[in-house]
PDB file of C-alpha atoms in Angstrom:
ATOM      1  CA  UNK A  30     -81.752 -71.646 -66.329  1.00 56.00           C
ATOM      2  CA  UNK A  31     -81.685 -69.012 -63.598  1.00 61.00           C
ATOM      3  CA  UNK A  32     -77.850 -68.588 -63.597  1.00 72.00           C
ATOM      4  CA  UNK A  33     -77.881 -68.153 -67.390  1.00 81.00           C
ATOM      5  CA  UNK A  34     -80.542 -65.463 -67.102  1.00 74.00           C
ATOM      6  CA  UNK A  35     -78.606 -63.687 -64.346  1.00 72.00           C
ATOM      7  CA  UNK A  36     -75.378 -63.757 -66.370  1.00 80.00           C
ATOM      8  CA  UNK A  37     -77.170 -62.455 -69.470  1.00 81.00           C
ATOM      9  CA  UNK A  38     -78.811 -59.629 -67.497  1.00 76.00           C
ATOM     10  CA  UNK A  39     -75.477 -58.794 -65.876  1.00 77.00           C
ATOM     11  CA  UNK A  40     -73.838 -58.461 -69.283  1.00 82.00           C
ATOM     12  CA  UNK A  41     -76.684 -56.277 -70.575  1.00 79.00           C
ATOM     13  CA  UNK A  42     -76.493 -53.942 -67.566  1.00 76.00           C
ATOM     14  CA  UNK A  43     -72.698 -53.800 -67.694  1.00 78.00           C
ATOM     15  CA  UNK A  44     -72.804 -52.797 -71.387  1.00 79.00           C
ATOM     16  CA  UNK A  45     -75.581 -50.274 -70.705  1.00 76.00           C
ATOM     17  CA  UNK A  46     -73.538 -48.847 -67.835  1.00 78.00           C
ATOM     18  CA  UNK A  47     -70.519 -48.191 -70.060  1.00 78.00           C
ATOM     19  CA  UNK A  48     -72.145 -47.455 -73.431  1.00 81.00           C
ATOM     20  CA  UNK A  49     -75.379 -45.588 -72.747  1.00 79.00           C
ATOM     21  CA  UNK A  50     -75.611 -43.728 -69.467  1.00 75.00           C
ATOM     22  CA  UNK A  51     -74.656 -44.545 -65.892  1.00 79.00           C
ATOM     23  CA  UNK A  52     -77.856 -43.160 -64.363  1.00 80.00           C
ATOM     24  CA  UNK A  53     -80.106 -44.881 -66.892  1.00 76.00           C
ATOM     25  CA  UNK A  54     -78.355 -48.215 -66.360  1.00 76.00           C
ATOM     26  CA  UNK A  55     -78.614 -47.957 -62.567  1.00 78.00           C
ATOM     27  CA  UNK A  56     -82.284 -46.930 -62.754  1.00 80.00           C
ATOM     28  CA  UNK A  57     -82.972 -49.818 -65.121  1.00 78.00           C
ATOM     29  CA  UNK A  58     -81.219 -52.222 -62.744  1.00 78.00           C
ATOM     30  CA  UNK A  59     -83.293 -50.920 -59.832  1.00 83.00           C
ATOM     31  CA  UNK A  60     -86.527 -51.398 -61.800  1.00 83.00           C
ATOM     32  CA  UNK A  61     -85.438 -54.940 -62.724  1.00 81.00           C
ATOM     33  CA  UNK A  62     -84.695 -55.884 -59.110  1.00 80.00           C
ATOM     34  CA  UNK A  63     -87.958 -54.413 -57.788  1.00 86.00           C
ATOM     35  CA  UNK A  64     -90.062 -55.998 -60.553  1.00 83.00           C
ATOM     36  CA  UNK A  65     -88.439 -59.400 -60.058  1.00 80.00           C
ATOM     37  CA  UNK A  66     -89.012 -59.239 -56.305  1.00 81.00           C
ATOM     38  CA  UNK A  67     -92.659 -58.212 -56.660  1.00 82.00           C
ATOM     39  CA  UNK A  68     -93.406 -60.858 -59.283  1.00 80.00           C
ATOM     40  CA  UNK A  69     -91.746 -63.579 -57.222  1.00 77.00           C
ATOM     41  CA  UNK A  70     -93.648 -62.630 -54.056  1.00 75.00           C
ATOM     42  CA  UNK A  71     -96.994 -62.350 -55.836  1.00 74.00           C
ATOM     43  CA  UNK A  72     -96.693 -65.668 -57.649  1.00 74.00           C
ATOM     44  CA  UNK A  73     -95.460 -67.419 -54.492  1.00 70.00           C
ATOM     45  CA  UNK A  74     -98.470 -66.025 -52.613  1.00 70.00           C
ATOM     46  CA  UNK A  75    -100.988 -67.380 -55.113  1.00 72.00           C
ATOM     47  CA  UNK A  76     -99.251 -70.714 -55.587  1.00 75.00           C
ATOM     48  CA  UNK A  77     -98.832 -71.451 -51.895  1.00 81.00           C
ATOM     49  CA  UNK A  78    -100.785 -74.178 -50.168  1.00 89.00           C
ATOM     50  CA  UNK A  79    -102.867 -73.272 -47.134  1.00 92.00           C
ATOM     51  CA  UNK A  80    -103.313 -75.564 -44.158  1.00 95.00           C
ATOM     52  CA  UNK A  81    -106.599 -74.932 -42.395  1.00 96.00           C
ATOM     53  CA  UNK A  82    -106.893 -76.365 -38.889  1.00 97.00           C
ATOM     54  CA  UNK A  83    -110.425 -76.429 -37.506  1.00 96.00           C
ATOM     55  CA  UNK A  84    -111.288 -77.395 -33.934  1.00 95.00           C
ATOM     56  CA  UNK A  85    -114.943 -78.262 -33.454  1.00 93.00           C
ATOM     57  CA  UNK A  86    -117.375 -80.441 -31.539  1.00 91.00           C
ATOM     58  CA  UNK A  87    -119.447 -81.157 -34.669  1.00 88.00           C
ATOM     59  CA  UNK A  88    -117.035 -82.226 -37.433  1.00 92.00           C
ATOM     60  CA  UNK A  89    -119.530 -84.125 -39.581  1.00 93.00           C
ATOM     61  CA  UNK A  90    -121.338 -81.013 -40.870  1.00 92.00           C
ATOM     62  CA  UNK A  91    -118.102 -79.212 -41.703  1.00 95.00           C
ATOM     63  CA  UNK A  92    -116.587 -82.258 -43.394  1.00 95.00           C
ATOM     64  CA  UNK A  93    -119.698 -82.714 -45.522  1.00 95.00           C
ATOM     65  CA  UNK A  94    -119.666 -79.069 -46.636  1.00 95.00           C
ATOM     66  CA  UNK A  95    -115.951 -79.241 -47.465  1.00 95.00           C
ATOM     67  CA  UNK A  96    -116.538 -82.409 -49.519  1.00 95.00           C
ATOM     68  CA  UNK A  97    -119.523 -80.939 -51.368  1.00 95.00           C
ATOM     69  CA  UNK A  98    -118.315 -77.390 -51.984  1.00 95.00           C
ATOM     70  CA  UNK A  99    -114.532 -77.725 -52.254  1.00 95.00           C
ATOM     71  CA  UNK A 100    -114.241 -81.375 -53.322  1.00 95.00           C
ATOM     72  CA  UNK A 101    -111.575 -81.833 -50.634  1.00 93.00           C
ATOM     73  CA  UNK A 102    -111.126 -84.128 -47.684  1.00 93.00           C
ATOM     74  CA  UNK A 103    -109.802 -83.630 -44.165  1.00 93.00           C
ATOM     75  CA  UNK A 104    -107.744 -85.446 -41.619  1.00 95.00           C
ATOM     76  CA  UNK A 105    -109.709 -85.864 -38.376  1.00 95.00           C
ATOM     77  CA  UNK A 106    -108.003 -86.191 -34.988  1.00 96.00           C
ATOM     78  CA  UNK A 107    -109.292 -86.384 -31.451  1.00 94.00           C
ATOM     79  CA  UNK A 108    -108.284 -83.386 -29.361  1.00 93.00           C
ATOM     80  CA  UNK A 109    -108.940 -82.058 -25.905  1.00 91.00           C
ATOM     81  CA  UNK A 110    -109.213 -78.429 -24.816  1.00 86.00           C
ATOM     82  CA  UNK A 111    -108.793 -77.311 -21.217  1.00 88.00           C
ATOM     83  CA  UNK A 112    -111.960 -75.197 -21.383  1.00 83.00           C
ATOM     84  CA  UNK A 113    -113.981 -76.882 -24.154  1.00 81.00           C
ATOM     85  CA  UNK A 114    -113.152 -80.492 -23.321  1.00 87.00           C
ATOM     86  CA  UNK A 115    -113.409 -83.207 -26.001  1.00 92.00           C
ATOM     87  CA  UNK A 116    -113.143 -81.897 -29.571  1.00 94.00           C
ATOM     88  CA  UNK A 117    -112.228 -83.009 -33.059  1.00 94.00           C
ATOM     89  CA  UNK A 118    -109.438 -81.327 -34.996  1.00 96.00           C
ATOM     90  CA  UNK A 119    -109.783 -81.201 -38.777  1.00 96.00           C
ATOM     91  CA  UNK A 120    -106.786 -80.486 -40.991  1.00 97.00           C
ATOM     92  CA  UNK A 121    -107.442 -79.549 -44.617  1.00 96.00           C
ATOM     93  CA  UNK A 122    -105.119 -78.429 -47.400  1.00 95.00           C
ATOM     94  CA  UNK A 123    -106.446 -75.973 -49.950  1.00 94.00           C
ATOM     95  CA  UNK A 124    -105.075 -73.424 -52.397  1.00 90.00           C
ATOM     96  CA  UNK A 125    -105.244 -69.649 -52.069  1.00 88.00           C
ATOM     97  CA  UNK A 126    -108.329 -69.336 -54.265  1.00 90.00           C
ATOM     98  CA  UNK A 127    -110.333 -71.795 -52.142  1.00 94.00           C
ATOM     99  CA  UNK A 128    -109.602 -69.931 -48.919  1.00 93.00           C
ATOM    100  CA  UNK A 129    -112.599 -67.582 -49.133  1.00 94.00           C
ATOM    101  CA  UNK A 130    -115.001 -70.495 -49.636  1.00 96.00           C
ATOM    102  CA  UNK A 131    -113.417 -72.270 -46.647  1.00 95.00           C
ATOM    103  CA  UNK A 132    -113.945 -69.158 -44.509  1.00 95.00           C
ATOM    104  CA  UNK A 133    -117.618 -69.157 -45.505  1.00 95.00           C
ATOM    105  CA  UNK A 134    -117.976 -72.815 -44.526  1.00 95.00           C
ATOM    106  CA  UNK A 135    -116.329 -72.188 -41.163  1.00 94.00           C
ATOM    107  CA  UNK A 136    -118.464 -69.102 -40.462  1.00 94.00           C
ATOM    108  CA  UNK A 137    -121.672 -71.093 -41.048  1.00 93.00           C
ATOM    109  CA  UNK A 138    -120.619 -73.582 -38.372  1.00 90.00           C
ATOM    110  CA  UNK A 139    -120.656 -71.808 -35.032  1.00 87.00           C
ATOM    111  CA  UNK A 140    -118.531 -72.964 -32.137  1.00 86.00           C
ATOM    112  CA  UNK A 141    -115.419 -73.621 -34.197  1.00 91.00           C
ATOM    113  CA  UNK A 142    -111.896 -72.347 -33.800  1.00 91.00           C
ATOM    114  CA  UNK A 143    -109.681 -72.277 -36.858  1.00 95.00           C
ATOM    115  CA  UNK A 144    -106.235 -71.227 -38.001  1.00 95.00           C
ATOM    116  CA  UNK A 145    -104.701 -70.855 -41.457  1.00 95.00           C
ATOM    117  CA  UNK A 146    -101.023 -71.461 -42.157  1.00 93.00           C
ATOM    118  CA  UNK A 147     -99.027 -71.204 -45.356  1.00 88.00           C
ATOM    119  CA  UNK A 148     -97.263 -74.406 -46.316  1.00 86.00           C
ATOM    120  CA  UNK A 149     -94.139 -74.199 -48.439  1.00 78.00           C
ATOM    121  CA  UNK A 150     -94.171 -77.779 -49.612  1.00 77.00           C
ATOM    122  CA  UNK A 151     -96.036 -81.055 -49.226  1.00 77.00           C
ATOM    123  CA  UNK A 152     -94.058 -84.255 -49.668  1.00 79.00           C
ATOM    124  CA  UNK A 153     -95.912 -87.251 -51.069  1.00 77.00           C
TER     125      UNK A 153
END
């Protein structure tokens, strides 16, 4: 579908370049490229999956809040920090719109360390 759309747009801009006005055709092409780039980046941003990694000594409270408020689950792993010692590492996958709620859950649970990464794809 994408190659057909590109070929069609190329024909339209080529005709506009020769028939209408060179400056108008080039300006129209520039607007098309910028708009396509912006739309692609914005939709990719909102559709991306976020991986939240939380390191904590008290995983039960955080897991319960994530289950209740986000209706999600986590993977729990044992971990060890040089300074903090024995910990649990939670890995959760959420969408962009759930990220703010996840930040609220994490902020209510003191003594945690967390990171957020954007995931391009999850294979199942």
